[in-house]
């Protein structure tokens, strides 16, 4: 699969899993358990990413970030959002100073 297609293909699979019975897949089970379970997984994966980075283990950093991204994509689908929504926001910010972008946010 081409790198450009991975996010869109994964988003389609995650969307399909929303209709699947919980016993049919890990993602369907996450959806059935609700938002708090999904958020807990994101927190766990974020913590594991931080630990991998602190340890300086590049392979583990990539592995944990893949888990974090995956669970973030599950959250997007659960909230009826798409990866493209995040890419659009990143595109909007591209070329802006991080300080200027942060200052432009509503308080």
mmCIF file of N, CA and C in Angstrom:
data_model
loop_
_atom_site.group_PDB
_atom_site.id
_atom_site.type_symbol
_atom_site.label_atom_id
_atom_site.label_comp_id
_atom_site.label_asym_id
_atom_site.label_seq_id
_atom_site.Cartn_x
_atom_site.Cartn_y
_atom_site.Cartn_z
ATOM 1 N N UNK A 1 0.859 -1.179 0.000
ATOM 2 C CA UNK A 1 0.000 0.000 0.000
ATOM 3 C C UNK A 1 0.903 1.239 0.000
ATOM 4 N N UNK A 2 0.558 2.219 -0.788
ATOM 5 C CA UNK A 2 1.313 3.466 -0.855
ATOM 6 C C UNK A 2 1.126 4.237 0.439
ATOM 7 N N UNK A 3 2.178 4.911 0.893
ATOM 8 C CA UNK A 3 2.110 5.672 2.136
ATOM 9 C C UNK A 3 0.962 6.676 2.144
ATOM 10 N N UNK A 4 0.696 7.290 1.002
ATOM 11 C CA UNK A 4 -0.361 8.297 0.923
ATOM 12 C C UNK A 4 -1.745 7.690 1.153
ATOM 13 N N UNK A 5 -1.877 6.412 0.928
ATOM 14 C CA UNK A 5 -3.171 5.751 1.038
ATOM 15 C C UNK A 5 -3.438 5.156 2.418
ATOM 16 N N UNK A 6 -2.414 5.035 3.224
ATOM 17 C CA UNK A 6 -2.569 4.321 4.489
ATOM 18 C C UNK A 6 -3.618 4.974 5.379
ATOM 19 N N UNK A 7 -3.544 6.276 5.573
ATOM 20 C CA UNK A 7 -4.509 6.942 6.448
ATOM 21 C C UNK A 7 -5.935 6.812 5.934
ATOM 22 N N UNK A 8 -6.121 7.008 4.648
ATOM 23 C CA UNK A 8 -7.491 6.934 4.117
ATOM 24 C C UNK A 8 -8.025 5.510 4.166
ATOM 25 N N UNK A 9 -7.193 4.514 3.883
ATOM 26 C CA UNK A 9 -7.635 3.124 3.965
ATOM 27 C C UNK A 9 -7.937 2.726 5.401
ATOM 28 N N UNK A 10 -7.088 3.142 6.312
ATOM 29 C CA UNK A 10 -7.316 2.841 7.717
ATOM 30 C C UNK A 10 -8.595 3.517 8.214
ATOM 31 N N UNK A 11 -8.821 4.747 7.789
ATOM 32 C CA UNK A 11 -10.049 5.455 8.179
ATOM 33 C C UNK A 11 -11.286 4.701 7.701
ATOM 34 N N UNK A 12 -11.235 4.145 6.502
ATOM 35 C CA UNK A 12 -12.368 3.361 5.995
ATOM 36 C C UNK A 12 -12.614 2.116 6.843
ATOM 37 N N UNK A 13 -11.542 1.419 7.191
ATOM 38 C CA UNK A 13 -11.685 0.223 8.024
ATOM 39 C C UNK A 13 -12.240 0.594 9.395
ATOM 40 N N UNK A 14 -11.722 1.658 9.983
ATOM 41 C CA UNK A 14 -12.206 2.081 11.304
ATOM 42 C C UNK A 14 -13.678 2.463 11.253
ATOM 43 N N UNK A 15 -14.088 3.082 10.176
ATOM 44 C CA UNK A 15 -15.504 3.442 10.017
ATOM 45 C C UNK A 15 -16.366 2.187 9.916
ATOM 46 N N UNK A 16 -15.902 1.201 9.163
ATOM 47 C CA UNK A 16 -16.638 -0.071 9.037
ATOM 48 C C UNK A 16 -16.778 -0.768 10.386
ATOM 49 N N UNK A 17 -15.743 -0.688 11.190
ATOM 50 C CA UNK A 17 -15.760 -1.365 12.494
ATOM 51 C C UNK A 17 -16.795 -0.763 13.449
ATOM 52 N N UNK A 18 -17.235 0.454 13.191
ATOM 53 C CA UNK A 18 -18.243 1.071 14.048
ATOM 54 C C UNK A 18 -19.551 0.277 14.019
ATOM 55 N N UNK A 19 -19.805 -0.425 12.914
ATOM 56 C CA UNK A 19 -21.034 -1.204 12.756
ATOM 57 C C UNK A 19 -20.845 -2.675 13.111
ATOM 58 N N UNK A 20 -19.631 -3.068 13.413
ATOM 59 C CA UNK A 20 -19.328 -4.487 13.650
ATOM 60 C C UNK A 20 -19.641 -4.877 15.092
ATOM 61 N N UNK A 21 -19.974 -6.145 15.308
ATOM 62 C CA UNK A 21 -20.198 -6.606 16.685
ATOM 63 C C UNK A 21 -18.894 -6.539 17.491
ATOM 64 N N UNK A 22 -18.990 -6.215 18.772
ATOM 65 C CA UNK A 22 -17.793 -6.031 19.598
ATOM 66 C C UNK A 22 -16.848 -7.228 19.620
ATOM 67 N N UNK A 23 -17.389 -8.426 19.503
ATOM 68 C CA UNK A 23 -16.529 -9.604 19.552
ATOM 69 C C UNK A 23 -15.788 -9.851 18.237
ATOM 70 N N UNK A 24 -16.081 -9.060 17.208
ATOM 71 C CA UNK A 24 -15.478 -9.300 15.894
ATOM 72 C C UNK A 24 -14.107 -8.663 15.708
ATOM 73 N N UNK A 25 -13.789 -7.620 16.495
ATOM 74 C CA UNK A 25 -12.487 -6.975 16.331
ATOM 75 C C UNK A 25 -12.160 -6.117 17.549
ATOM 76 N N UNK A 26 -10.887 -5.844 17.693
ATOM 77 C CA UNK A 26 -10.412 -4.990 18.780
ATOM 78 C C UNK A 26 -11.053 -3.613 18.698
ATOM 79 N N UNK A 27 -11.093 -3.040 17.506
ATOM 80 C CA UNK A 27 -11.644 -1.692 17.334
ATOM 81 C C UNK A 27 -13.142 -1.674 17.611
ATOM 82 N N UNK A 28 -13.866 -2.682 17.134
ATOM 83 C CA UNK A 28 -15.301 -2.752 17.416
ATOM 84 C C UNK A 28 -15.536 -2.830 18.922
ATOM 85 N N UNK A 29 -14.676 -3.551 19.610
ATOM 86 C CA UNK A 29 -14.788 -3.645 21.069
ATOM 87 C C UNK A 29 -14.524 -2.288 21.717
ATOM 88 N N UNK A 30 -13.506 -1.575 21.231
ATOM 89 C CA UNK A 30 -13.250 -0.226 21.756
ATOM 90 C C UNK A 30 -14.464 0.676 21.574
ATOM 91 N N UNK A 31 -15.034 0.654 20.375
ATOM 92 C CA UNK A 31 -16.219 1.487 20.119
ATOM 93 C C UNK A 31 -17.354 1.122 21.063
ATOM 94 N N UNK A 32 -17.554 -0.161 21.289
ATOM 95 C CA UNK A 32 -18.666 -0.585 22.148
ATOM 96 C C UNK A 32 -18.448 -0.166 23.598
ATOM 97 N N UNK A 33 -17.192 -0.019 23.999
ATOM 98 C CA UNK A 33 -16.890 0.373 25.371
ATOM 99 C C UNK A 33 -16.950 1.885 25.577
ATOM 100 N N UNK A 34 -16.982 2.637 24.475
ATOM 101 C CA UNK A 34 -17.241 4.064 24.569
ATOM 102 C C UNK A 34 -16.021 4.968 24.625
ATOM 103 N N UNK A 35 -16.337 6.238 24.684
ATOM 104 C CA UNK A 35 -15.333 7.297 24.609
ATOM 105 C C UNK A 35 -14.291 7.190 25.715
ATOM 106 N N UNK A 36 -14.696 6.943 26.940
ATOM 107 C CA UNK A 36 -13.732 6.899 28.038
ATOM 108 C C UNK A 36 -12.665 5.827 27.814
ATOM 109 N N UNK A 37 -13.058 4.690 27.288
ATOM 110 C CA UNK A 37 -12.096 3.618 27.012
ATOM 111 C C UNK A 37 -11.121 4.037 25.921
ATOM 112 N N UNK A 38 -11.626 4.676 24.895
ATOM 113 C CA UNK A 38 -10.759 5.149 23.807
ATOM 114 C C UNK A 38 -9.782 6.191 24.338
ATOM 115 N N UNK A 39 -10.270 7.114 25.140
ATOM 116 C CA UNK A 39 -9.404 8.149 25.707
ATOM 117 C C UNK A 39 -8.351 7.550 26.635
ATOM 118 N N UNK A 40 -8.727 6.547 27.390
ATOM 119 C CA UNK A 40 -7.775 5.870 28.273
ATOM 120 C C UNK A 40 -6.656 5.237 27.452
ATOM 121 N N UNK A 41 -7.011 4.596 26.333
ATOM 122 C CA UNK A 41 -6.000 3.985 25.465
ATOM 123 C C UNK A 41 -5.061 5.049 24.900
ATOM 124 N N UNK A 42 -5.601 6.193 24.511
ATOM 125 C CA UNK A 42 -4.755 7.268 23.987
ATOM 126 C C UNK A 42 -3.785 7.733 25.070
ATOM 127 N N UNK A 43 -4.278 7.877 26.289
ATOM 128 C CA UNK A 43 -3.406 8.268 27.397
ATOM 129 C C UNK A 43 -2.314 7.252 27.655
ATOM 130 N N UNK A 44 -2.669 5.971 27.615
ATOM 131 C CA UNK A 44 -1.675 4.909 27.815
ATOM 132 C C UNK A 44 -0.612 4.952 26.725
ATOM 133 N N UNK A 45 -1.064 5.099 25.489
ATOM 134 C CA UNK A 45 -0.112 5.111 24.372
ATOM 135 C C UNK A 45 0.770 6.357 24.413
ATOM 136 N N UNK A 46 0.215 7.484 24.825
ATOM 137 C CA UNK A 46 1.019 8.704 24.938
ATOM 138 C C UNK A 46 2.094 8.522 26.007
ATOM 139 N N UNK A 47 1.721 7.925 27.126
ATOM 140 C CA UNK A 47 2.686 7.675 28.200
ATOM 141 C C UNK A 47 3.777 6.723 27.738
ATOM 142 N N UNK A 48 3.398 5.669 27.036
ATOM 143 C CA UNK A 48 4.389 4.719 26.526
ATOM 144 C C UNK A 48 5.320 5.377 25.510
ATOM 145 N N UNK A 49 4.802 6.323 24.740
ATOM 146 C CA UNK A 49 5.632 7.065 23.787
ATOM 147 C C UNK A 49 6.651 7.915 24.536
ATOM 148 N N UNK A 50 6.214 8.583 25.582
ATOM 149 C CA UNK A 50 7.116 9.413 26.385
ATOM 150 C C UNK A 50 8.226 8.554 26.993
ATOM 151 N N UNK A 51 7.860 7.405 27.532
ATOM 152 C CA UNK A 51 8.857 6.517 28.141
ATOM 153 C C UNK A 51 9.866 6.050 27.096
ATOM 154 N N UNK A 52 9.387 5.664 25.924
ATOM 155 C CA UNK A 52 10.292 5.226 24.855
ATOM 156 C C UNK A 52 11.245 6.349 24.459
ATOM 157 N N UNK A 53 10.728 7.567 24.390
ATOM 158 C CA UNK A 53 11.579 8.703 24.030
ATOM 159 C C UNK A 53 12.614 8.975 25.120
ATOM 160 N N UNK A 54 12.197 8.908 26.369
ATOM 161 C CA UNK A 54 13.129 9.120 27.485
ATOM 162 C C UNK A 54 14.227 8.058 27.478
ATOM 163 N N UNK A 55 13.875 6.839 27.068
ATOM 164 C CA UNK A 55 14.854 5.754 26.999
ATOM 165 C C UNK A 55 15.756 5.869 25.768
ATOM 166 N N UNK A 56 15.361 6.717 24.807
ATOM 167 C CA UNK A 56 16.160 6.895 23.597
ATOM 168 C C UNK A 56 16.106 5.722 22.636
ATOM 169 N N UNK A 57 15.064 4.906 22.742
ATOM 170 C CA UNK A 57 14.930 3.709 21.912
ATOM 171 C C UNK A 57 14.132 4.060 20.658
ATOM 172 N N UNK A 58 14.832 4.337 19.574
ATOM 173 C CA UNK A 58 14.181 4.815 18.352
ATOM 174 C C UNK A 58 13.153 3.827 17.814
ATOM 175 N N UNK A 59 13.481 2.547 17.839
ATOM 176 C CA UNK A 59 12.540 1.539 17.344
ATOM 177 C C UNK A 59 11.265 1.533 18.197
ATOM 178 N N UNK A 60 11.433 1.632 19.498
ATOM 179 C CA UNK A 60 10.274 1.640 20.397
ATOM 180 C C UNK A 60 9.477 2.933 20.264
ATOM 181 N N UNK A 61 10.156 4.047 20.007
ATOM 182 C CA UNK A 61 9.457 5.322 19.782
ATOM 183 C C UNK A 61 8.522 5.181 18.589
ATOM 184 N N UNK A 62 9.023 4.635 17.491
ATOM 185 C CA UNK A 62 8.207 4.454 16.284
ATOM 186 C C UNK A 62 7.031 3.525 16.577
ATOM 187 N N UNK A 63 7.301 2.433 17.274
ATOM 188 C CA UNK A 63 6.261 1.466 17.612
ATOM 189 C C UNK A 63 5.157 2.115 18.457
ATOM 190 N N UNK A 64 5.561 2.847 19.485
ATOM 191 C CA UNK A 64 4.576 3.475 20.379
ATOM 192 C C UNK A 64 3.833 4.610 19.685
ATOM 193 N N UNK A 65 4.527 5.368 18.853
ATOM 194 C CA UNK A 65 3.844 6.425 18.101
ATOM 195 C C UNK A 65 2.823 5.839 17.131
ATOM 196 N N UNK A 66 3.149 4.693 16.543
ATOM 197 C CA UNK A 66 2.167 4.031 15.669
ATOM 198 C C UNK A 66 0.923 3.678 16.469
ATOM 199 N N UNK A 67 1.099 3.161 17.681
ATOM 200 C CA UNK A 67 -0.052 2.865 18.544
ATOM 201 C C UNK A 67 -0.822 4.133 18.884
ATOM 202 N N UNK A 68 -0.099 5.205 19.199
ATOM 203 C CA UNK A 68 -0.757 6.469 19.550
ATOM 204 C C UNK A 68 -1.537 7.024 18.368
ATOM 205 N N UNK A 69 -0.920 7.022 17.204
ATOM 206 C CA UNK A 69 -1.621 7.497 16.009
ATOM 207 C C UNK A 69 -2.851 6.638 15.731
ATOM 208 N N UNK A 70 -2.683 5.314 15.840
ATOM 209 C CA UNK A 70 -3.805 4.419 15.582
ATOM 210 C C UNK A 70 -4.980 4.738 16.497
ATOM 211 N N UNK A 71 -4.721 4.832 17.775
ATOM 212 C CA UNK A 71 -5.810 5.091 18.714
ATOM 213 C C UNK A 71 -6.388 6.498 18.539
ATOM 214 N N UNK A 72 -5.565 7.432 18.083
ATOM 215 C CA UNK A 72 -6.073 8.769 17.754
ATOM 216 C C UNK A 72 -7.021 8.703 16.554
ATOM 217 N N UNK A 73 -6.688 7.846 15.592
ATOM 218 C CA UNK A 73 -7.577 7.655 14.443
ATOM 219 C C UNK A 73 -8.883 6.996 14.865
ATOM 220 N N UNK A 74 -8.819 6.089 15.826
ATOM 221 C CA UNK A 74 -10.045 5.486 16.371
ATOM 222 C C UNK A 74 -10.911 6.586 16.978
ATOM 223 N N UNK A 75 -10.294 7.483 17.740
ATOM 224 C CA UNK A 75 -11.039 8.594 18.337
ATOM 225 C C UNK A 75 -11.669 9.478 17.261
ATOM 226 N N UNK A 76 -10.901 9.803 16.233
ATOM 227 C CA UNK A 76 -11.462 10.624 15.152
ATOM 228 C C UNK A 76 -12.714 9.971 14.577
ATOM 229 N N UNK A 77 -12.625 8.687 14.267
ATOM 230 C CA UNK A 77 -13.777 7.994 13.690
ATOM 231 C C UNK A 77 -14.945 7.968 14.672
ATOM 232 N N UNK A 78 -14.647 7.738 15.947
ATOM 233 C CA UNK A 78 -15.707 7.693 16.957
ATOM 234 C C UNK A 78 -16.424 9.039 17.034
ATOM 235 N N UNK A 79 -15.703 10.113 16.776
ATOM 236 C CA UNK A 79 -16.256 11.468 16.831
ATOM 237 C C UNK A 79 -16.763 11.947 15.458
ATOM 238 N N UNK A 80 -16.833 11.019 14.504
ATOM 239 C CA UNK A 80 -17.288 11.328 13.140
ATOM 240 C C UNK A 80 -16.415 12.382 12.460
ATOM 241 N N UNK A 81 -15.111 12.260 12.681
ATOM 242 C CA UNK A 81 -14.122 13.102 12.021
ATOM 243 C C UNK A 81 -13.240 12.214 11.160
ATOM 244 N N UNK A 82 -12.482 12.832 10.277
ATOM 245 C CA UNK A 82 -11.610 12.114 9.351
ATOM 246 C C UNK A 82 -10.166 12.569 9.539
ATOM 247 N N UNK A 83 -9.202 11.734 9.178
ATOM 248 C CA UNK A 83 -7.811 12.182 9.199
ATOM 249 C C UNK A 83 -7.611 13.462 8.380
ATOM 250 N N UNK A 84 -8.380 13.606 7.324
ATOM 251 C CA UNK A 84 -8.253 14.805 6.491
ATOM 252 C C UNK A 84 -8.553 16.076 7.273
ATOM 253 N N UNK A 85 -9.419 15.989 8.274
ATOM 254 C CA UNK A 85 -9.707 17.157 9.109
ATOM 255 C C UNK A 85 -8.446 17.620 9.839
ATOM 256 N N UNK A 86 -7.665 16.676 10.335
ATOM 257 C CA UNK A 86 -6.416 17.011 11.023
ATOM 258 C C UNK A 86 -5.391 17.518 10.012
ATOM 259 N N UNK A 87 -5.314 16.851 8.854
ATOM 260 C CA UNK A 87 -4.382 17.307 7.816
ATOM 261 C C UNK A 87 -4.725 18.721 7.350
ATOM 262 N N UNK A 88 -6.002 19.025 7.242
ATOM 263 C CA UNK A 88 -6.411 20.380 6.861
ATOM 264 C C UNK A 88 -5.949 21.405 7.892
ATOM 265 N N UNK A 89 -6.079 21.054 9.174
ATOM 266 C CA UNK A 89 -5.639 21.964 10.228
ATOM 267 C C UNK A 89 -4.123 22.137 10.203
ATOM 268 N N UNK A 90 -3.397 21.050 9.992
ATOM 269 C CA UNK A 90 -1.948 21.168 9.869
ATOM 270 C C UNK A 90 -1.569 22.022 8.658
ATOM 271 N N UNK A 91 -2.297 21.849 7.560
ATOM 272 C CA UNK A 91 -2.060 22.667 6.376
ATOM 273 C C UNK A 91 -2.323 24.141 6.643
ATOM 274 N N UNK A 92 -3.363 24.413 7.411
ATOM 275 C CA UNK A 92 -3.681 25.801 7.757
ATOM 276 C C UNK A 92 -2.539 26.424 8.554
ATOM 277 N N UNK A 93 -1.937 25.639 9.406
ATOM 278 C CA UNK A 93 -0.858 26.136 10.264
ATOM 279 C C UNK A 93 0.490 26.202 9.558
ATOM 280 N N UNK A 94 0.625 25.463 8.466
ATOM 281 C CA UNK A 94 1.912 25.374 7.786
ATOM 282 C C UNK A 94 2.376 26.750 7.350
ATOM 283 N N UNK A 95 3.612 27.064 7.638
ATOM 284 C CA UNK A 95 4.176 28.352 7.251
ATOM 285 C C UNK A 95 3.941 29.440 8.275
ATOM 286 N N UNK A 96 3.129 29.151 9.287
ATOM 287 C CA UNK A 96 2.918 30.119 10.366
ATOM 288 C C UNK A 96 3.956 29.880 11.445
ATOM 289 N N UNK A 97 4.388 30.942 12.042
ATOM 290 C CA UNK A 97 5.216 30.788 13.230
ATOM 291 C C UNK A 97 4.386 30.114 14.301
ATOM 292 N N UNK A 98 4.976 29.153 14.995
ATOM 293 C CA UNK A 98 4.262 28.498 16.088
ATOM 294 C C UNK A 98 3.812 29.485 17.137
ATOM 295 N N UNK A 99 4.610 30.488 17.385
ATOM 296 C CA UNK A 99 4.243 31.515 18.373
ATOM 297 C C UNK A 99 3.062 32.340 17.884
ATOM 298 N N UNK A 100 3.088 32.695 16.588
ATOM 299 C CA UNK A 100 1.968 33.478 16.022
ATOM 300 C C UNK A 100 0.695 32.661 15.996
ATOM 301 N N UNK A 101 0.808 31.378 15.634
ATOM 302 C CA UNK A 101 -0.384 30.518 15.587
ATOM 303 C C UNK A 101 -0.983 30.385 16.980
ATOM 304 N N UNK A 102 -0.153 30.165 17.960
ATOM 305 C CA UNK A 102 -0.635 30.008 19.334
ATOM 306 C C UNK A 102 -1.284 31.296 19.832
ATOM 307 N N UNK A 103 -0.708 32.445 19.502
ATOM 308 C CA UNK A 103 -1.255 33.736 19.918
ATOM 309 C C UNK A 103 -2.617 34.009 19.266
ATOM 310 N N UNK A 104 -2.854 33.408 18.088
ATOM 311 C CA UNK A 104 -4.110 33.674 17.373
ATOM 312 C C UNK A 104 -5.274 32.850 17.908
ATOM 313 N N UNK A 105 -4.997 31.873 18.770
ATOM 314 C CA UNK A 105 -6.046 31.024 19.316
ATOM 315 C C UNK A 105 -6.900 31.816 20.293
ATOM 316 N N UNK A 106 -8.209 31.517 20.306
ATOM 317 C CA UNK A 106 -9.053 32.178 21.313
ATOM 318 C C UNK A 106 -8.638 31.725 22.718
ATOM 319 N N UNK A 107 -8.708 32.646 23.645
ATOM 320 C CA UNK A 107 -8.305 32.281 25.017
ATOM 321 C C UNK A 107 -9.429 31.685 25.819
#
